[in-house]
Short mmCIF file of C-alpha atoms in Angstrom, two decimals:
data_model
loop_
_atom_site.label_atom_id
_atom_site.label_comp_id
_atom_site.label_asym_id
_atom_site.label_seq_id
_atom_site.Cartn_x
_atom_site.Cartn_y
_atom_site.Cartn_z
CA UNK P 1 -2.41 -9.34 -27.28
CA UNK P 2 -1.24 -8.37 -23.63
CA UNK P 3 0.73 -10.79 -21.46
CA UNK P 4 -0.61 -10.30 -17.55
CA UNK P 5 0.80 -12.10 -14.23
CA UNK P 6 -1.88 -14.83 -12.91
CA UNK P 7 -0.08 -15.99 -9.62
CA UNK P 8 -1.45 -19.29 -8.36
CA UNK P 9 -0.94 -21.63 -5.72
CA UNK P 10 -1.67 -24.91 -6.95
CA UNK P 11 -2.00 -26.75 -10.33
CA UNK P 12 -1.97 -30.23 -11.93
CA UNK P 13 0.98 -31.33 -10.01
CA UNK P 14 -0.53 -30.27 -6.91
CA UNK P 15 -3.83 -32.43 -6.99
CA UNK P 16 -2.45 -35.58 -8.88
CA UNK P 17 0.12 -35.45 -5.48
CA UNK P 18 -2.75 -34.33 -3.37
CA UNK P 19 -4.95 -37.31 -5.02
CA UNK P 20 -1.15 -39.55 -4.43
CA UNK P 21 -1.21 -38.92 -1.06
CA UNK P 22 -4.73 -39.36 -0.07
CA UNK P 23 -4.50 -42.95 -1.60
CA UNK P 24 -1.69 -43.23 0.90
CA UNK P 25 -3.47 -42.67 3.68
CA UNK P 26 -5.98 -44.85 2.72
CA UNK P 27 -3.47 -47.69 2.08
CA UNK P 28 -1.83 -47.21 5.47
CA UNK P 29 -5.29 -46.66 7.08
CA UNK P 30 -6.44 -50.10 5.95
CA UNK P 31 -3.54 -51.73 6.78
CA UNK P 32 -4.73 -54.14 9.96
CA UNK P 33 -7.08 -55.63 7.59
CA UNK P 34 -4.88 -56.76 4.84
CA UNK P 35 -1.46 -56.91 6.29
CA UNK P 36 -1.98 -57.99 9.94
CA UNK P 37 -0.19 -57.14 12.57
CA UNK P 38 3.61 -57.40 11.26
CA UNK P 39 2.34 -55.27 8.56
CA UNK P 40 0.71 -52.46 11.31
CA UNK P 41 4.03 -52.46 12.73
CA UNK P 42 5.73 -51.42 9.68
CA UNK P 43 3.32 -48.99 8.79
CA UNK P 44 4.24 -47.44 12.07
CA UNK P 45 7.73 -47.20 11.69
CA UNK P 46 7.20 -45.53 8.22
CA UNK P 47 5.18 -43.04 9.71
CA UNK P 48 7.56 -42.53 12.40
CA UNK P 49 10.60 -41.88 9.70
CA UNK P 50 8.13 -39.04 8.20
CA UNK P 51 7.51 -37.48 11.48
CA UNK P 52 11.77 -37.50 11.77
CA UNK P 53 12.25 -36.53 8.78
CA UNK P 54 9.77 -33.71 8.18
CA UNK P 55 10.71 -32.48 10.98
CA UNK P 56 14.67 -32.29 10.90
CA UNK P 57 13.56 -30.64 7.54
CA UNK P 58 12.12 -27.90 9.05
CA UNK P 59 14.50 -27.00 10.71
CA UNK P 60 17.37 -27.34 8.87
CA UNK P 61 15.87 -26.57 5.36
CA UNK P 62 13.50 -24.15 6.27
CA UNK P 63 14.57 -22.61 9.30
CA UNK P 64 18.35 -22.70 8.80
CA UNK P 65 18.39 -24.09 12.45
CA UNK P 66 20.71 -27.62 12.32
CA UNK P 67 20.10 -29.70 15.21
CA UNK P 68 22.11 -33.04 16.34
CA UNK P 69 19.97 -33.73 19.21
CA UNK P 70 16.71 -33.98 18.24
CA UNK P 71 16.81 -37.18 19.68
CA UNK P 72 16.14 -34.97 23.53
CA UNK P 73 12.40 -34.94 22.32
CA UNK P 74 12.14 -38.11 20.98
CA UNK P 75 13.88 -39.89 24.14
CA UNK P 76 12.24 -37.55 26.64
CA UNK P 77 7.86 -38.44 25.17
CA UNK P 78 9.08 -41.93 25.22
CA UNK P 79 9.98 -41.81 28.95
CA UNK P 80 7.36 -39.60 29.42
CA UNK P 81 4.89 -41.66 28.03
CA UNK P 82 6.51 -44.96 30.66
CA UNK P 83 6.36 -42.65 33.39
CA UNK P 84 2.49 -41.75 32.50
CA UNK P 85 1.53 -45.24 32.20
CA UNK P 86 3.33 -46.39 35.19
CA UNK P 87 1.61 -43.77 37.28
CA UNK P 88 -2.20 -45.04 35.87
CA UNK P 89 -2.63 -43.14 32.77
CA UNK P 90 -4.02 -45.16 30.15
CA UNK P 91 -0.88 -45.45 27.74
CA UNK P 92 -2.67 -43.71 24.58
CA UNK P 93 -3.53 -40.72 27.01
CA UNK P 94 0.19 -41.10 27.88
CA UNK P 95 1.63 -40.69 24.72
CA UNK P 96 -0.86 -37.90 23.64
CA UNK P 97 -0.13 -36.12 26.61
CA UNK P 98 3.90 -36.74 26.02
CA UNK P 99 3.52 -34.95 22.80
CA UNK P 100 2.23 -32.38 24.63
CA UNK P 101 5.02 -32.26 27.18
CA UNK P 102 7.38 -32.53 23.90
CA UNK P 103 6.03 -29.56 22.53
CA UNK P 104 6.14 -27.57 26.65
CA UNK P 105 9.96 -28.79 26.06
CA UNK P 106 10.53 -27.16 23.20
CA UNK P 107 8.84 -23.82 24.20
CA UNK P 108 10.79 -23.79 27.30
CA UNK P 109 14.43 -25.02 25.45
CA UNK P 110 14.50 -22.60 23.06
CA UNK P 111 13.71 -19.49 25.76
CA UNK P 112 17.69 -20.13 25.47
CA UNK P 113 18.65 -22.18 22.92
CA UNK P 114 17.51 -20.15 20.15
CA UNK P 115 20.32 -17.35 20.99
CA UNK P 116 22.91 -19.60 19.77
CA UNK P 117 24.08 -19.38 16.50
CA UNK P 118 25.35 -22.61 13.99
CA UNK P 119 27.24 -24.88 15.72
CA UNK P 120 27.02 -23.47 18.99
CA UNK P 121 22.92 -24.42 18.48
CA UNK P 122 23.85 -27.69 17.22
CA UNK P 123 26.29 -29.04 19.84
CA UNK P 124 24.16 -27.08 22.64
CA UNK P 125 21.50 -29.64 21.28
CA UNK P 126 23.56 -32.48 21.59
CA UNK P 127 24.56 -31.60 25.32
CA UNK P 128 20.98 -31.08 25.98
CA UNK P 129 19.92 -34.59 25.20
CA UNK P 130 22.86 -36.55 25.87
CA UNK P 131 21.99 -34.37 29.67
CA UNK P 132 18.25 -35.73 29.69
CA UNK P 133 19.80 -39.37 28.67
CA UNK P 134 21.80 -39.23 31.78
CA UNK P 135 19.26 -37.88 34.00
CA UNK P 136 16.51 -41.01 32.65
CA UNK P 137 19.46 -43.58 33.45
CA UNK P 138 19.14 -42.22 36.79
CA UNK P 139 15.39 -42.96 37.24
CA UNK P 140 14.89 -46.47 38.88
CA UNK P 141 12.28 -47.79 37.07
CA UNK P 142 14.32 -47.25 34.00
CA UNK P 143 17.03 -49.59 35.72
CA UNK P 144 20.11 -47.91 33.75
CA UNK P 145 20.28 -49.06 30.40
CA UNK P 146 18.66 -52.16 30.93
CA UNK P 147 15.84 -50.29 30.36
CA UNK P 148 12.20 -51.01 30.77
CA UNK P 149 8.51 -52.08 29.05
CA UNK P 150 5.69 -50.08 28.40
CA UNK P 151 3.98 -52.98 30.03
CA UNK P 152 0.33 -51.14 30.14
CA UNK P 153 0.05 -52.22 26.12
CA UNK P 154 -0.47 -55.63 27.27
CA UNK P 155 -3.50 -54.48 28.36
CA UNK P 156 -4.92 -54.48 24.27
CA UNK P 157 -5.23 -57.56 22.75
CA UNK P 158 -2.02 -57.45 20.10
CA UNK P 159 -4.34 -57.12 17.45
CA UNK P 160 -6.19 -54.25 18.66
CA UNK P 161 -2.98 -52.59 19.84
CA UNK P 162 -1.03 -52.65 16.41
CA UNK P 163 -4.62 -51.13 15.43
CA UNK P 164 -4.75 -48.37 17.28
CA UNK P 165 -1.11 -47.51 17.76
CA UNK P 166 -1.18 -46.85 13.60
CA UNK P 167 -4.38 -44.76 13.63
CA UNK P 168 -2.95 -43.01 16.14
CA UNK P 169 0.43 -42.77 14.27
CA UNK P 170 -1.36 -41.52 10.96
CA UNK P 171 -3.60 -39.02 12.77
CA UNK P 172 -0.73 -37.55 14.34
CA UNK P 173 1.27 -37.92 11.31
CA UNK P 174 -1.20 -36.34 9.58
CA UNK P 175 -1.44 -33.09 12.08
CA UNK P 176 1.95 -32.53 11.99
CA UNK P 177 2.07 -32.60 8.74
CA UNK P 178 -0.94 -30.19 8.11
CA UNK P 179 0.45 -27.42 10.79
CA UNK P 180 3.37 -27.57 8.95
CA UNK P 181 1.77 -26.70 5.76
CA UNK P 182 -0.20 -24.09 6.65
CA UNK P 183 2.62 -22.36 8.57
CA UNK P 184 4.51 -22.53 5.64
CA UNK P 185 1.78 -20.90 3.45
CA UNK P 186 0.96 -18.19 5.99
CA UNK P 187 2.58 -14.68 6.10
CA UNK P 188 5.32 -16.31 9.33
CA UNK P 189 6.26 -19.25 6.43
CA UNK P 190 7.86 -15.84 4.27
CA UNK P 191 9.11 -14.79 7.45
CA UNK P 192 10.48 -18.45 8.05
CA UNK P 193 12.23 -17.71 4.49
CA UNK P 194 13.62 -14.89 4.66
CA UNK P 195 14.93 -15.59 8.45
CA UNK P 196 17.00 -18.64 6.86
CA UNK P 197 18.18 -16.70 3.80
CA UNK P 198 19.05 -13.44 5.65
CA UNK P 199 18.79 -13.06 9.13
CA UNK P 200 19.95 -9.42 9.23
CA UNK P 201 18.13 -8.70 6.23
CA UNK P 202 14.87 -10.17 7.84
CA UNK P 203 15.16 -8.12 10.94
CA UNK P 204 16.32 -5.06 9.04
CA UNK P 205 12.45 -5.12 7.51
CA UNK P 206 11.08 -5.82 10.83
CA UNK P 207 10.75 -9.33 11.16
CA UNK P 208 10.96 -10.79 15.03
CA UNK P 209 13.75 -12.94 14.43
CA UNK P 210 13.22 -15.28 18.00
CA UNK P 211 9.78 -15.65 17.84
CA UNK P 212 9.41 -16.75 14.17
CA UNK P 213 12.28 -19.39 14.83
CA UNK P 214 10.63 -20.54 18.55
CA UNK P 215 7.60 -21.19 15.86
CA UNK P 216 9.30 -23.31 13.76
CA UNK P 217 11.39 -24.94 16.66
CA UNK P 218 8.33 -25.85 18.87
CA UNK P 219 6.25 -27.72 15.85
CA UNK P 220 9.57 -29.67 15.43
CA UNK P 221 9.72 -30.45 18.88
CA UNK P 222 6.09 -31.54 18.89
CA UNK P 223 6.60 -33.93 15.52
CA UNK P 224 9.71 -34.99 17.30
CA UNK P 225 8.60 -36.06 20.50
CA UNK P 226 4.88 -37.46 18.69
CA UNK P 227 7.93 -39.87 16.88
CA UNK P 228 9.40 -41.20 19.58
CA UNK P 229 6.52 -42.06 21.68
CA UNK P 230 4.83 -43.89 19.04
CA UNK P 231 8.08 -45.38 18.22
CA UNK P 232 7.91 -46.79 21.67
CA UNK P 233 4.02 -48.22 21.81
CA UNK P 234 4.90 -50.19 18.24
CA UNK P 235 8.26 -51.82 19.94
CA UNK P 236 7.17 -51.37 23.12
CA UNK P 237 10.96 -51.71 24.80
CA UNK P 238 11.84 -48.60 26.44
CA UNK P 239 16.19 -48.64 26.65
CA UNK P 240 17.90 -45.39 26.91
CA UNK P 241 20.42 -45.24 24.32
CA UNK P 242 18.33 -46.89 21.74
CA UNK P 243 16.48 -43.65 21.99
CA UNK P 244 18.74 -41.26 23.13
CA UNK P 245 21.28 -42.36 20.51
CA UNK P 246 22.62 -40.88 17.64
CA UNK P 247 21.81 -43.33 15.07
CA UNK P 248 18.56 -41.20 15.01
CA UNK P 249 20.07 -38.04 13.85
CA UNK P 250 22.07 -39.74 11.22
CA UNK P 251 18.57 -41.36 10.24
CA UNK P 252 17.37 -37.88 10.29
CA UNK P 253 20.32 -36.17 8.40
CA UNK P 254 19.83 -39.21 5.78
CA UNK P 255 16.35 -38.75 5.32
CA UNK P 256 16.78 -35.04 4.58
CA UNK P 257 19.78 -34.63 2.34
CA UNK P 258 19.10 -37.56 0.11
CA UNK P 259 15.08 -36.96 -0.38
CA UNK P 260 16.30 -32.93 -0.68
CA UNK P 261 16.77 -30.36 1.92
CA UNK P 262 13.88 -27.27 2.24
CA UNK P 263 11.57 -29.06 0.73
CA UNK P 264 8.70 -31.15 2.19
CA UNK P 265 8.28 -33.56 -0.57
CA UNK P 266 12.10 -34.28 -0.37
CA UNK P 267 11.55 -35.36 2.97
CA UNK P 268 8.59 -37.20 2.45
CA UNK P 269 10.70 -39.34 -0.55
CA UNK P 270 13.78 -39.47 1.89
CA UNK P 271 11.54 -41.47 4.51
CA UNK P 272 10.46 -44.25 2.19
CA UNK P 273 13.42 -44.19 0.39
CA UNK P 274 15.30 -45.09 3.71
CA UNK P 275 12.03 -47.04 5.02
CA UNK P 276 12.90 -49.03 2.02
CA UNK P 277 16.22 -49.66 2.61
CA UNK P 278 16.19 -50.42 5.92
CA UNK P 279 12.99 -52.93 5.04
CA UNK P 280 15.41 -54.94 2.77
CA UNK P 281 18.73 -54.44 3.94
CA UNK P 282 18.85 -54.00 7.57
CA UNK P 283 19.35 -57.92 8.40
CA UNK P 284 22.93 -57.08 6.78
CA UNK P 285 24.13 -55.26 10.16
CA UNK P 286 27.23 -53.66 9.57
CA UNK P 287 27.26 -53.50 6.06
CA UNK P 288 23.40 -51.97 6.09
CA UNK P 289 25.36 -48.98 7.85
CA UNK P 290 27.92 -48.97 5.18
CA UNK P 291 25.65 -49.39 2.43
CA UNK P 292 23.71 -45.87 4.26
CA UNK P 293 26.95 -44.13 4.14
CA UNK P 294 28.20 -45.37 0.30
CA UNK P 295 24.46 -43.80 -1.00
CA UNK P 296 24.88 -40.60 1.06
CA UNK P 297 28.37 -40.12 -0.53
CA UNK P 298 26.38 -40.85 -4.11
CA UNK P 299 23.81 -38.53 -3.50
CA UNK P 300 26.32 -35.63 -1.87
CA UNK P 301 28.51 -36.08 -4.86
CA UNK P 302 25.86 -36.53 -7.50
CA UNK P 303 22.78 -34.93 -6.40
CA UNK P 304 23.94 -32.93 -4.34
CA UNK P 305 20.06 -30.98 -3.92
CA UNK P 306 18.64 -34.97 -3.21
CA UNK P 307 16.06 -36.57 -5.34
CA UNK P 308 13.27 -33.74 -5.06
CA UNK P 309 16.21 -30.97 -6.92
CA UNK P 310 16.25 -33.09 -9.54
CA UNK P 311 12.67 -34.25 -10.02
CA UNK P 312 11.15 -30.83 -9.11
CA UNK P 313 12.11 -28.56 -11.30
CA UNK P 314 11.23 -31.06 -13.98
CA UNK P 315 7.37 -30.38 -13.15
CA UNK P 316 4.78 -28.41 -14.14
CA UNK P 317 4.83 -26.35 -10.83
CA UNK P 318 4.82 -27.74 -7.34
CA UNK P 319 3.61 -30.60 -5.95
CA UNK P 320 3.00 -29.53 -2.80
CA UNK P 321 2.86 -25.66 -2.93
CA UNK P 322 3.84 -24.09 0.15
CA UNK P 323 4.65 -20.85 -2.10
CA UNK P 324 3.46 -18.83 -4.89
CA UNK P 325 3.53 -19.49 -8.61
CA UNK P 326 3.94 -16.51 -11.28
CA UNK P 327 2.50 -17.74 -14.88
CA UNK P 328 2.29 -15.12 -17.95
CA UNK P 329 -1.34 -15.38 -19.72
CA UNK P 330 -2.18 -13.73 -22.81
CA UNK P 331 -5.23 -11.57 -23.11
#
């Protein structure tokens, strides 16, 4: 009897999560019928906490790149997407062609950005969107902070607008979500690795530092700004600093470090985790914030890896495998 390597990159816990998540989407595609249109709406705003939090996770777990300002993209499609409207654009071609614009943004912000290192990259962020906030105040049909409507919804019947706006939301979702797995599984995602575990290392062995962050950085932005302008056709309200704001990066940071940084289940289980929270508890005001903070403090202190670094390595190999798995057989 010989023992050889079989390397694999899937298993049993891949297609029961696989099978799990197509269920999902069938559940959230279905939706309008059985839950109406409150229902739609929250659908959307789960889908929107995935985009967030996927994408902060990328990033920061991945990429090693940890961004407060996110929240440029996000703000910027949803103006974007008012501006598009308001000149004639039907206001689904809008927001499509804000994520587009989102992901143009992030090509052209990290020409510079991306030579910044820590918290220079961080705060650089931050003065980058709390910059565009300004500079949207200043538009007059955004009247300040008062803020405007994406009024061209009104258009839809209600019905058939919570409709679409989820479809879309899930399709996108769904993109993202796919580009971000097959990055991950192509030669750049070892690349992506090896950038966040050793940058010197990784260029040492000839690995184009930039350009395999600008990759990472640019699908982010894209996720990011897909988030924010769907976030504005379910709510329709368009107000600077609720976008703008940094409530959304604390969502984000919450999302991430409680469902479990670097991975993309953890931030899958982050967003409903906090979806569920907020579902429940956010009528509470003030003390919803505190009760946020008092089960990030749990989770830093206790689980410090989030819920996926404990649950994964309790698994028969990965549920959603982005890497490759070395098993011993016995010939």
């Amino acid at each position: 009897m010989s023992a050889q390597l079989v390397v694999t990159r899937g298993g049993t816990t891949s297609r029961i999560t696989l099978a799990l998540l197509a269920f999902a989407v069938i559940v959230l595609a279905a939706t309008p019928w059985f839950f109406g249109v409150g229902g739609s709406g929250r659908a959307v705003a789960l889908l929107v906490y995935v985009l967030l939090a996927v994408m902060w996770n990328a990033l920061a777990g991945f990429a090693g790149l940890v961004s407060i300002g996110q929240t440029l993209f996000f703000g910027v499609a949803a103006y974007t997407t008012i501006r598009l409207s308001n000149a004639g654009l039907d206001p689904y071609l809008a927001i499509l062609a804000s994520v587009a614009i989102g992901a143009v943004l992030g090509y052209v912000t990290s020409l510079f950005m991306l030579s910044l290192k820590d918290g220079e990259f961080a705060i650089g962020m931050w003065v980058l969107s709390s910059l565009a906030h300004l500079c949207v105040n200043l538009d007059p049909l955004i009247q300040g902070e008062t803020g405007t409507s994406l009024i061209s919804l009104n258009g839809y019947a209600i019905e058939t607008r919570s409709s679409i706006t989820l479809w879309l939301a899930l399709v996108l979702t769904l993109a993202v979500l796919a580009a971000l797995f097959a990055l991950l599984r192509s030669p750049t995602g070892a690349a992506i690795t090896a950038v966040r575990d050793d940058e010197l290392g990784a260029r040492s062995i000839g690995v184009n530092v930039i350009r395999t962050k600008r990759i990472v950085f640019v699908l982010a932005a894209t996720g990011t700004a897909a988030a924010g302008a769907l976030w504005l056709a379910s709510n329709l309200n368009f107000q600077p600093r609720a976008f703008f704001g940094v409530h959304w990066t604390a969502y984000m940071l919450f999302m991430v470090l409680v469902g479990g940084l670097g991975r993309i289940e953890g931030a899958l289980i982050g967003a409903v985790l906090f979806f569920v929270i907020e579902t429940f508890f956010a009528s509470y005001g003030a003390w919803y914030l505190v009760g946020l903070g008092g089960v990030a403090v749990f989770f830093a202190l206790v689980l410090p890896n989030g819920l996926w670094g404990w649950i994964g390595p309790r698994l028969p190999g990965e549920a959603i495998p982005t890497g490759y798995i070395i098993n011993k057989s016995k010939t």
